[in-house]
GROMACS .gro file of N, CA and C in nm:
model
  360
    1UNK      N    1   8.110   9.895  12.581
    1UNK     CA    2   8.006   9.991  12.546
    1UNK      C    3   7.948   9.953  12.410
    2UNK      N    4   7.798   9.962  12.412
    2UNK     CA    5   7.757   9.931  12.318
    2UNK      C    6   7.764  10.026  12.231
    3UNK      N    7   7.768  10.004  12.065
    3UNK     CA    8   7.792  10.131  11.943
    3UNK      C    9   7.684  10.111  11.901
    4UNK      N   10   7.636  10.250  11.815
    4UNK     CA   11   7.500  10.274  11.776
    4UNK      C   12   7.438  10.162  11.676
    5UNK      N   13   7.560  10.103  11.579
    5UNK     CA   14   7.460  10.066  11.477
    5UNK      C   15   7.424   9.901  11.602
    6UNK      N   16   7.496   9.848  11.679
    6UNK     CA   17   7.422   9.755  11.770
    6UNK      C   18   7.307   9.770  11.839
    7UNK      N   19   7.264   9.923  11.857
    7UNK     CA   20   7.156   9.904  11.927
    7UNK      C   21   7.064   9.940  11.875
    8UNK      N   22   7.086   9.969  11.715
    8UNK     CA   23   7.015   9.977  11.610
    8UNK      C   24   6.956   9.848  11.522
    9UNK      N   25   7.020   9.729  11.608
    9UNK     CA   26   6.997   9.627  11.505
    9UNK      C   27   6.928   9.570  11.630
   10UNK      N   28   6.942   9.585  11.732
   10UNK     CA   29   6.877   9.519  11.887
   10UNK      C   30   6.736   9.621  11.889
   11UNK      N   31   6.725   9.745  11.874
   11UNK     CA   32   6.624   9.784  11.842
   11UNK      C   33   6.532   9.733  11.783
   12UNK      N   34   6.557   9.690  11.657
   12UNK     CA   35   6.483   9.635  11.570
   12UNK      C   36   6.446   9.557  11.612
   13UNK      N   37   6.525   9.450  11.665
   13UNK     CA   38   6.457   9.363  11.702
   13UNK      C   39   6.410   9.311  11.830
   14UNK      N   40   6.387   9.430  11.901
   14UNK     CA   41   6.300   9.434  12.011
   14UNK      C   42   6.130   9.488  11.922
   15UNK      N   43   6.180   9.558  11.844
   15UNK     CA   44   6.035   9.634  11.771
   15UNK      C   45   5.948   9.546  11.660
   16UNK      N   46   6.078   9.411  11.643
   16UNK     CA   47   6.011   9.257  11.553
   16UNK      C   48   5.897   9.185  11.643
   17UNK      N   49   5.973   9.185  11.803
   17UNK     CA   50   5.930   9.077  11.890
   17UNK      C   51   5.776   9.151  11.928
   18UNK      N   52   5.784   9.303  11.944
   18UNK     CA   53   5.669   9.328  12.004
   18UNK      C   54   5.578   9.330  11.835
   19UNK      N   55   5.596   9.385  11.801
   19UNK     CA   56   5.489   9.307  11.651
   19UNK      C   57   5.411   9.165  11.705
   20UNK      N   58   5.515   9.051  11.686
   20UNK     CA   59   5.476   8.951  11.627
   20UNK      C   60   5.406   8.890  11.739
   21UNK      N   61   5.454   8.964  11.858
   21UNK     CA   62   5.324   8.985  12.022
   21UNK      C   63   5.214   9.006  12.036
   22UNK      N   64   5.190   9.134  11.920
   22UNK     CA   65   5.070   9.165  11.887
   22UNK      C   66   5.000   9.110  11.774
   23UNK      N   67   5.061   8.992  11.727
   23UNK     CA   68   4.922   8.961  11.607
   23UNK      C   69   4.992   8.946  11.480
   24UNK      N   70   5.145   9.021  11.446
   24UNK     CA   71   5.179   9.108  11.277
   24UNK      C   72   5.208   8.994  11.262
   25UNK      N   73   5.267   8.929  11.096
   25UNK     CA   74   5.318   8.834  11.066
   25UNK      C   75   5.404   8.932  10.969
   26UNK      N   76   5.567   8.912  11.048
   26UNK     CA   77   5.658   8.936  10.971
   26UNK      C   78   5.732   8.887  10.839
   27UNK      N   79   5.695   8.981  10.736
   27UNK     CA   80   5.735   8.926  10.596
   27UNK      C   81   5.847   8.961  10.548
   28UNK      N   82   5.923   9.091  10.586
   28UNK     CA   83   6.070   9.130  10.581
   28UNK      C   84   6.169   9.220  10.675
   29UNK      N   85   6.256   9.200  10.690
   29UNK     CA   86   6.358   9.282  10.833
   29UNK      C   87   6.447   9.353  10.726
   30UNK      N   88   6.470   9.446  10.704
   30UNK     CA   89   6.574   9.518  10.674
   30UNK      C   90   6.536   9.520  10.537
   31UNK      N   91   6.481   9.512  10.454
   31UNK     CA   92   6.394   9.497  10.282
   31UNK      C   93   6.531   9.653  10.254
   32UNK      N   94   6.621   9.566  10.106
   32UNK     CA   95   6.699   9.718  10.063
   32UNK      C   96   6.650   9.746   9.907
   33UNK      N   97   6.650   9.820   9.833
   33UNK     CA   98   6.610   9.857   9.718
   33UNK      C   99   6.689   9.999   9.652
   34UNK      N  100   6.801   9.978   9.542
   34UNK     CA  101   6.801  10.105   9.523
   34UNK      C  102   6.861  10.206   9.668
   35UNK      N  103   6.927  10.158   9.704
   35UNK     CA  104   7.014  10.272   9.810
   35UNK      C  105   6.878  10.268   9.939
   36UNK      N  106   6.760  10.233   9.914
   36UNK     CA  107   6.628  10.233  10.014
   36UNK      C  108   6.668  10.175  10.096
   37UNK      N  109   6.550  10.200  10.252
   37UNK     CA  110   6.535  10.072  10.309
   37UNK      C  111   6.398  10.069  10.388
   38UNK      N  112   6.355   9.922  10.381
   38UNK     CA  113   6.271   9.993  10.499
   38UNK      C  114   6.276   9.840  10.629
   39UNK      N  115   6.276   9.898  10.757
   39UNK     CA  116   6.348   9.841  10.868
   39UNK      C  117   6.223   9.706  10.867
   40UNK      N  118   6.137   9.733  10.904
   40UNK     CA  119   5.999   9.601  10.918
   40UNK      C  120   5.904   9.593  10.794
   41UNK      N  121   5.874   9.503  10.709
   41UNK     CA  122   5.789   9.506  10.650
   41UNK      C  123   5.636   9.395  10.740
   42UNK      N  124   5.577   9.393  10.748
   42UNK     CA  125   5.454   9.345  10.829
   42UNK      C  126   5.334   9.330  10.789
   43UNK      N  127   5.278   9.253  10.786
   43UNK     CA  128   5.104   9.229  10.796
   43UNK      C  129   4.985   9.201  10.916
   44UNK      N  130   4.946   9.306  10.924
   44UNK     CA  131   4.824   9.271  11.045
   44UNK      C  132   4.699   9.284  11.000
   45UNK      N  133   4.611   9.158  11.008
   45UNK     CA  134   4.507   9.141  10.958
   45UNK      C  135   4.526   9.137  10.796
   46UNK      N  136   4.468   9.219  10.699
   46UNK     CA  137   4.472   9.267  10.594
   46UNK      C  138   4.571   9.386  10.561
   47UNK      N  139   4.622   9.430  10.632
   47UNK     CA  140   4.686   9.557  10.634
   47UNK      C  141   4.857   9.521  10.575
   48UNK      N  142   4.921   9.608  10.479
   48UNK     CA  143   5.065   9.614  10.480
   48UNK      C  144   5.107   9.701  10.614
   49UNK      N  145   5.190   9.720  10.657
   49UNK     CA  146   5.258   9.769  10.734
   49UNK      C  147   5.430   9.803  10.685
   50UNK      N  148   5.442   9.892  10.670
   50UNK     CA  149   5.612   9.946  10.635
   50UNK      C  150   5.648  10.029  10.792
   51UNK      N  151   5.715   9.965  10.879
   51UNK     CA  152   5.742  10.046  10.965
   51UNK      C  153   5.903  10.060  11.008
   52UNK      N  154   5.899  10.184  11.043
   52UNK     CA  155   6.025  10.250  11.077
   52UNK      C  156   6.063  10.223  11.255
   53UNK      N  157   6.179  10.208  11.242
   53UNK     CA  158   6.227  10.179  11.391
   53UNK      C  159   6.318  10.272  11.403
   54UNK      N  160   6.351  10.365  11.488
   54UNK     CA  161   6.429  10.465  11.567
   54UNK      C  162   6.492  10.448  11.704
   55UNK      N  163   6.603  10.424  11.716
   55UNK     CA  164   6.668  10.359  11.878
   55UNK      C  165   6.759  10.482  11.897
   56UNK      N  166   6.715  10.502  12.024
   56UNK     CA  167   6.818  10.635  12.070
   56UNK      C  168   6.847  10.591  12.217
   57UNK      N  169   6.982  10.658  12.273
   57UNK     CA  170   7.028  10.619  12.361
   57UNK      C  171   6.976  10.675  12.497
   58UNK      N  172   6.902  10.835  12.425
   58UNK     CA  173   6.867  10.865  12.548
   58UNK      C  174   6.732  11.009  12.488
   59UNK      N  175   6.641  11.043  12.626
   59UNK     CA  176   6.563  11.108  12.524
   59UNK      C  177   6.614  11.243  12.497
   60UNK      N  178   6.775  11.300  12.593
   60UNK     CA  179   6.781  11.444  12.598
   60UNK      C  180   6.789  11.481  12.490
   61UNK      N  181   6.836  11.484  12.344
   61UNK     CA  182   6.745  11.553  12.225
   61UNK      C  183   6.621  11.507  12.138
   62UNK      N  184   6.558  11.469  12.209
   62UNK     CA  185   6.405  11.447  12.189
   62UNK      C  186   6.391  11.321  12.164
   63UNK      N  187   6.273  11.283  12.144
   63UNK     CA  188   6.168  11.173  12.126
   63UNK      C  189   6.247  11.050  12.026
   64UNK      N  190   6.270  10.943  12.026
   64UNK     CA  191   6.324  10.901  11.899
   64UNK      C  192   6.235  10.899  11.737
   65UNK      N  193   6.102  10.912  11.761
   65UNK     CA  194   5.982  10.881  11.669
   65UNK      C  195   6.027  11.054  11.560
   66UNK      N  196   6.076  11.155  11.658
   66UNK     CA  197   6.055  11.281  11.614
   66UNK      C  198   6.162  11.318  11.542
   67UNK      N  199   6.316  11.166  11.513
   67UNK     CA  200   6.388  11.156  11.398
   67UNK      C  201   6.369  11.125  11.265
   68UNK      N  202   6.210  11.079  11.293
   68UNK     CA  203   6.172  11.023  11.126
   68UNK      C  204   6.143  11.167  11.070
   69UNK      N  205   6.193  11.267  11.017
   69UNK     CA  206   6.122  11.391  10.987
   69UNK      C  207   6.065  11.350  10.826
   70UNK      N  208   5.993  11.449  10.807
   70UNK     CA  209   5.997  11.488  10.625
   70UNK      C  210   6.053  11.381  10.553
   71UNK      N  211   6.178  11.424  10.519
   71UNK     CA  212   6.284  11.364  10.450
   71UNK      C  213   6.290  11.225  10.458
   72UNK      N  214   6.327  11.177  10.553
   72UNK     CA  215   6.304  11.055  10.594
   72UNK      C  216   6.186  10.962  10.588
   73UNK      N  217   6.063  11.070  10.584
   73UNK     CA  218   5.994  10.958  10.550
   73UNK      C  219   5.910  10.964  10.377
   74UNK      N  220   5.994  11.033  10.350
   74UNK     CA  221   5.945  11.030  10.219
   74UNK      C  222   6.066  10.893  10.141
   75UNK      N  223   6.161  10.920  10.214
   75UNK     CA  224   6.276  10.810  10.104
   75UNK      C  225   6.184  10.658  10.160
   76UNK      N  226   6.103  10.655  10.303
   76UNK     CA  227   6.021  10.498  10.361
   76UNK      C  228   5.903  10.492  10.260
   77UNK      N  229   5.841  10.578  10.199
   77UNK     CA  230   5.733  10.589  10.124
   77UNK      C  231   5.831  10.528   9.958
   78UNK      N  232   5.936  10.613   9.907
   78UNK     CA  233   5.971  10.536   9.744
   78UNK      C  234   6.009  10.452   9.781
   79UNK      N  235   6.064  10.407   9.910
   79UNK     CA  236   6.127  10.251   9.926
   79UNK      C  237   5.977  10.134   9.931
   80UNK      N  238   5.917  10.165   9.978
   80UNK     CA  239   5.755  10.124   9.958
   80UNK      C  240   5.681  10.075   9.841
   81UNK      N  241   5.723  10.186   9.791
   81UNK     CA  242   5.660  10.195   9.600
   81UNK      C  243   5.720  10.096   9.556
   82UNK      N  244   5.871  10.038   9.565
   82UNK     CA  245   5.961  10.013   9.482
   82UNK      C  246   5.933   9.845   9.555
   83UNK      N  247   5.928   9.824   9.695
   83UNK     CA  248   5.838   9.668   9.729
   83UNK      C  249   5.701   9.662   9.684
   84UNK      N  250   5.628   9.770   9.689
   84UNK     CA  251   5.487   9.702   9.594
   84UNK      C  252   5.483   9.679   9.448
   85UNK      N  253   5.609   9.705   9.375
   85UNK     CA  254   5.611   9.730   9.246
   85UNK      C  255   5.652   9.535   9.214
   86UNK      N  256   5.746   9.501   9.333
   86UNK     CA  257   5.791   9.380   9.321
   86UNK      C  258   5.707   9.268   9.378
   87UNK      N  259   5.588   9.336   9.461
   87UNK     CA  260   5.484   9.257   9.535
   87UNK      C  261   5.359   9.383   9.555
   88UNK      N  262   5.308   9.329   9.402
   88UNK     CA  263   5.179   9.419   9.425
   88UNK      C  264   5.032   9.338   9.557
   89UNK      N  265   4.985   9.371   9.574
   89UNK     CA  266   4.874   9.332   9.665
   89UNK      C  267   4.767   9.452   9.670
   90UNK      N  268   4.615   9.396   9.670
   90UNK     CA  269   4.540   9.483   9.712
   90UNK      C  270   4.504   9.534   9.844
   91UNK      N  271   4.589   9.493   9.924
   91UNK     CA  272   4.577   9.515  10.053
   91UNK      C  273   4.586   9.663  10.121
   92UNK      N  274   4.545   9.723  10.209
   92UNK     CA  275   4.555   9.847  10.289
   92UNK      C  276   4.675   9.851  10.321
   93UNK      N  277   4.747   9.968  10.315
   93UNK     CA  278   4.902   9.983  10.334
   93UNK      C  279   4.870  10.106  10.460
   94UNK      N  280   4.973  10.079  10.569
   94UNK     CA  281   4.971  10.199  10.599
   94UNK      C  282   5.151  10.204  10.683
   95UNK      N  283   5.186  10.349  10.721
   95UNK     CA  284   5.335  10.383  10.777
   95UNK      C  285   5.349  10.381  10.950
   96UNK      N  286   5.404  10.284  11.028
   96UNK     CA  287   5.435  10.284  11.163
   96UNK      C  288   5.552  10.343  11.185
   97UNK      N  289   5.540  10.432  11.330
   97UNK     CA  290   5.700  10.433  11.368
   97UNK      C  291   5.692  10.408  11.473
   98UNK      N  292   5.781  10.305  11.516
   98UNK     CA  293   5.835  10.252  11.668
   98UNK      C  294   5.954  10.309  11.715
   99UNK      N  295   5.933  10.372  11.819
   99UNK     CA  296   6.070  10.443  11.917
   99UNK      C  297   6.063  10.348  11.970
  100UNK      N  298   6.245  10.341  12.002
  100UNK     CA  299   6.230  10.271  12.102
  100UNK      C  300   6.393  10.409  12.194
  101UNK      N  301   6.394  10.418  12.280
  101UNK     CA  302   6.450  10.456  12.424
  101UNK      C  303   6.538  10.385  12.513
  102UNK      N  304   6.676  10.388  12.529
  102UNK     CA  305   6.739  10.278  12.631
  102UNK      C  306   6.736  10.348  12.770
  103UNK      N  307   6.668  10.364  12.864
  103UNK     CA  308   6.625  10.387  12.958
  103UNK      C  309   6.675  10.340  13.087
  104UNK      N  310   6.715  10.374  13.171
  104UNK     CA  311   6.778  10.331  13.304
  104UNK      C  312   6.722  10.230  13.407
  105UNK      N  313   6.581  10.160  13.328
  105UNK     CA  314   6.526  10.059  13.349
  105UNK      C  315   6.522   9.997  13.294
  106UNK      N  316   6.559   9.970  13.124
  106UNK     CA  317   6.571   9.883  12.986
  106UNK      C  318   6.492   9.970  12.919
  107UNK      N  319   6.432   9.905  12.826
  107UNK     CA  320   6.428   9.975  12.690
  107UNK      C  321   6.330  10.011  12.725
  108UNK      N  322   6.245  10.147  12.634
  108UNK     CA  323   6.114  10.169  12.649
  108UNK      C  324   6.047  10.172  12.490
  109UNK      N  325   6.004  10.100  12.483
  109UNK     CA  326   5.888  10.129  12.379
  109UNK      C  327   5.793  10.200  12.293
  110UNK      N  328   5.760  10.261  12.161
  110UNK     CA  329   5.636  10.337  12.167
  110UNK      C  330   5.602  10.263  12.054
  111UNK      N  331   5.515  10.270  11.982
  111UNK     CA  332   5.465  10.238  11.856
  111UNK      C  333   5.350  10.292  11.796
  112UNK      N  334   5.349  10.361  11.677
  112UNK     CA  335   5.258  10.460  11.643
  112UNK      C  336   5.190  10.393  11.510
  113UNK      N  337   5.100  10.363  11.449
  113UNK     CA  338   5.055  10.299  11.359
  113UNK      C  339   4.996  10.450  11.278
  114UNK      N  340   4.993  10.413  11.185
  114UNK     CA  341   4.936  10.525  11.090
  114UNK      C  342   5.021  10.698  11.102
  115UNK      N  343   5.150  10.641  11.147
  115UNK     CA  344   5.238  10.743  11.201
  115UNK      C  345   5.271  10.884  11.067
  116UNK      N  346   5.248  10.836  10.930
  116UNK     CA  347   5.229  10.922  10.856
  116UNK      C  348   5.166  10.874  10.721
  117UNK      N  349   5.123  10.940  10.622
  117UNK     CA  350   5.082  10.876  10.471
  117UNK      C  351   5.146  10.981  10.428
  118UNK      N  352   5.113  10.886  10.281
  118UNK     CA  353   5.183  10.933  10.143
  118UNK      C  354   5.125  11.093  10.099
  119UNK      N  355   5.188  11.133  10.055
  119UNK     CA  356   5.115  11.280   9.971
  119UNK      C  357   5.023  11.212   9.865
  120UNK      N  358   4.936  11.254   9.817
  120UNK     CA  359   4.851  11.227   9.717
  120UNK      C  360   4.898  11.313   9.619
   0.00000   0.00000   0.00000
């Protein structure tokens, strides 16, 4: 039987492969800072990308995307600050979250781009 943090790291990198499917050019997997983290760092087109990956085993307590709450994504936002501070760029930043679902057919997928911003 597989344990969570394995299908947390297979997650990921099912949520690397479909990126780099679509176009992203991956610049960091697992980026730590300060107790931070953030799971994908990415570029598409001009754009930063900081995105969050969520792997759940199943959907009966909800959505996996609908674990990033509040909290959580405020610690993906100072973990953010704290990589642009070490790699500034003028580039468009924005926050993804990819669910992903282990499903009784394989995995299922979602990916949400612009899944939240920063407070001003």
């Amino acid at each position: 039987m597989e344990n969570s943090r394995n299908k947390g790291k297979r997650g990921e990198e099912l949520a690397m492969f479909h990126l780099v499917e679509k176009g992203f050019e991956i610049l960091a997997l697992n980026w730590q800072k300060q107790h931070l983290e953030i799971d994908i760092i990415a570029r598409e087109g001009t754009t930063l990308v900081f995105a969050e990956v969520k792997s759940r085993s199943s959907v009966d307590f909800g959505d996996p995307i609908t674990f990033v709450d509040p909290k959580k994504q405020a610690r993906i936002i100072r973990a953010a600050n704290l990589y642009l501070e070490e790699n500034p760029t003028e580039e468009e930043v924005r926050f993804d979250i990819i669910g992903i679902w282990y499903g009784p057919k394989g995995p299922v997928l979602e990916h949400i781009p612009d899944a939240f911003y920063p407070l001003a």
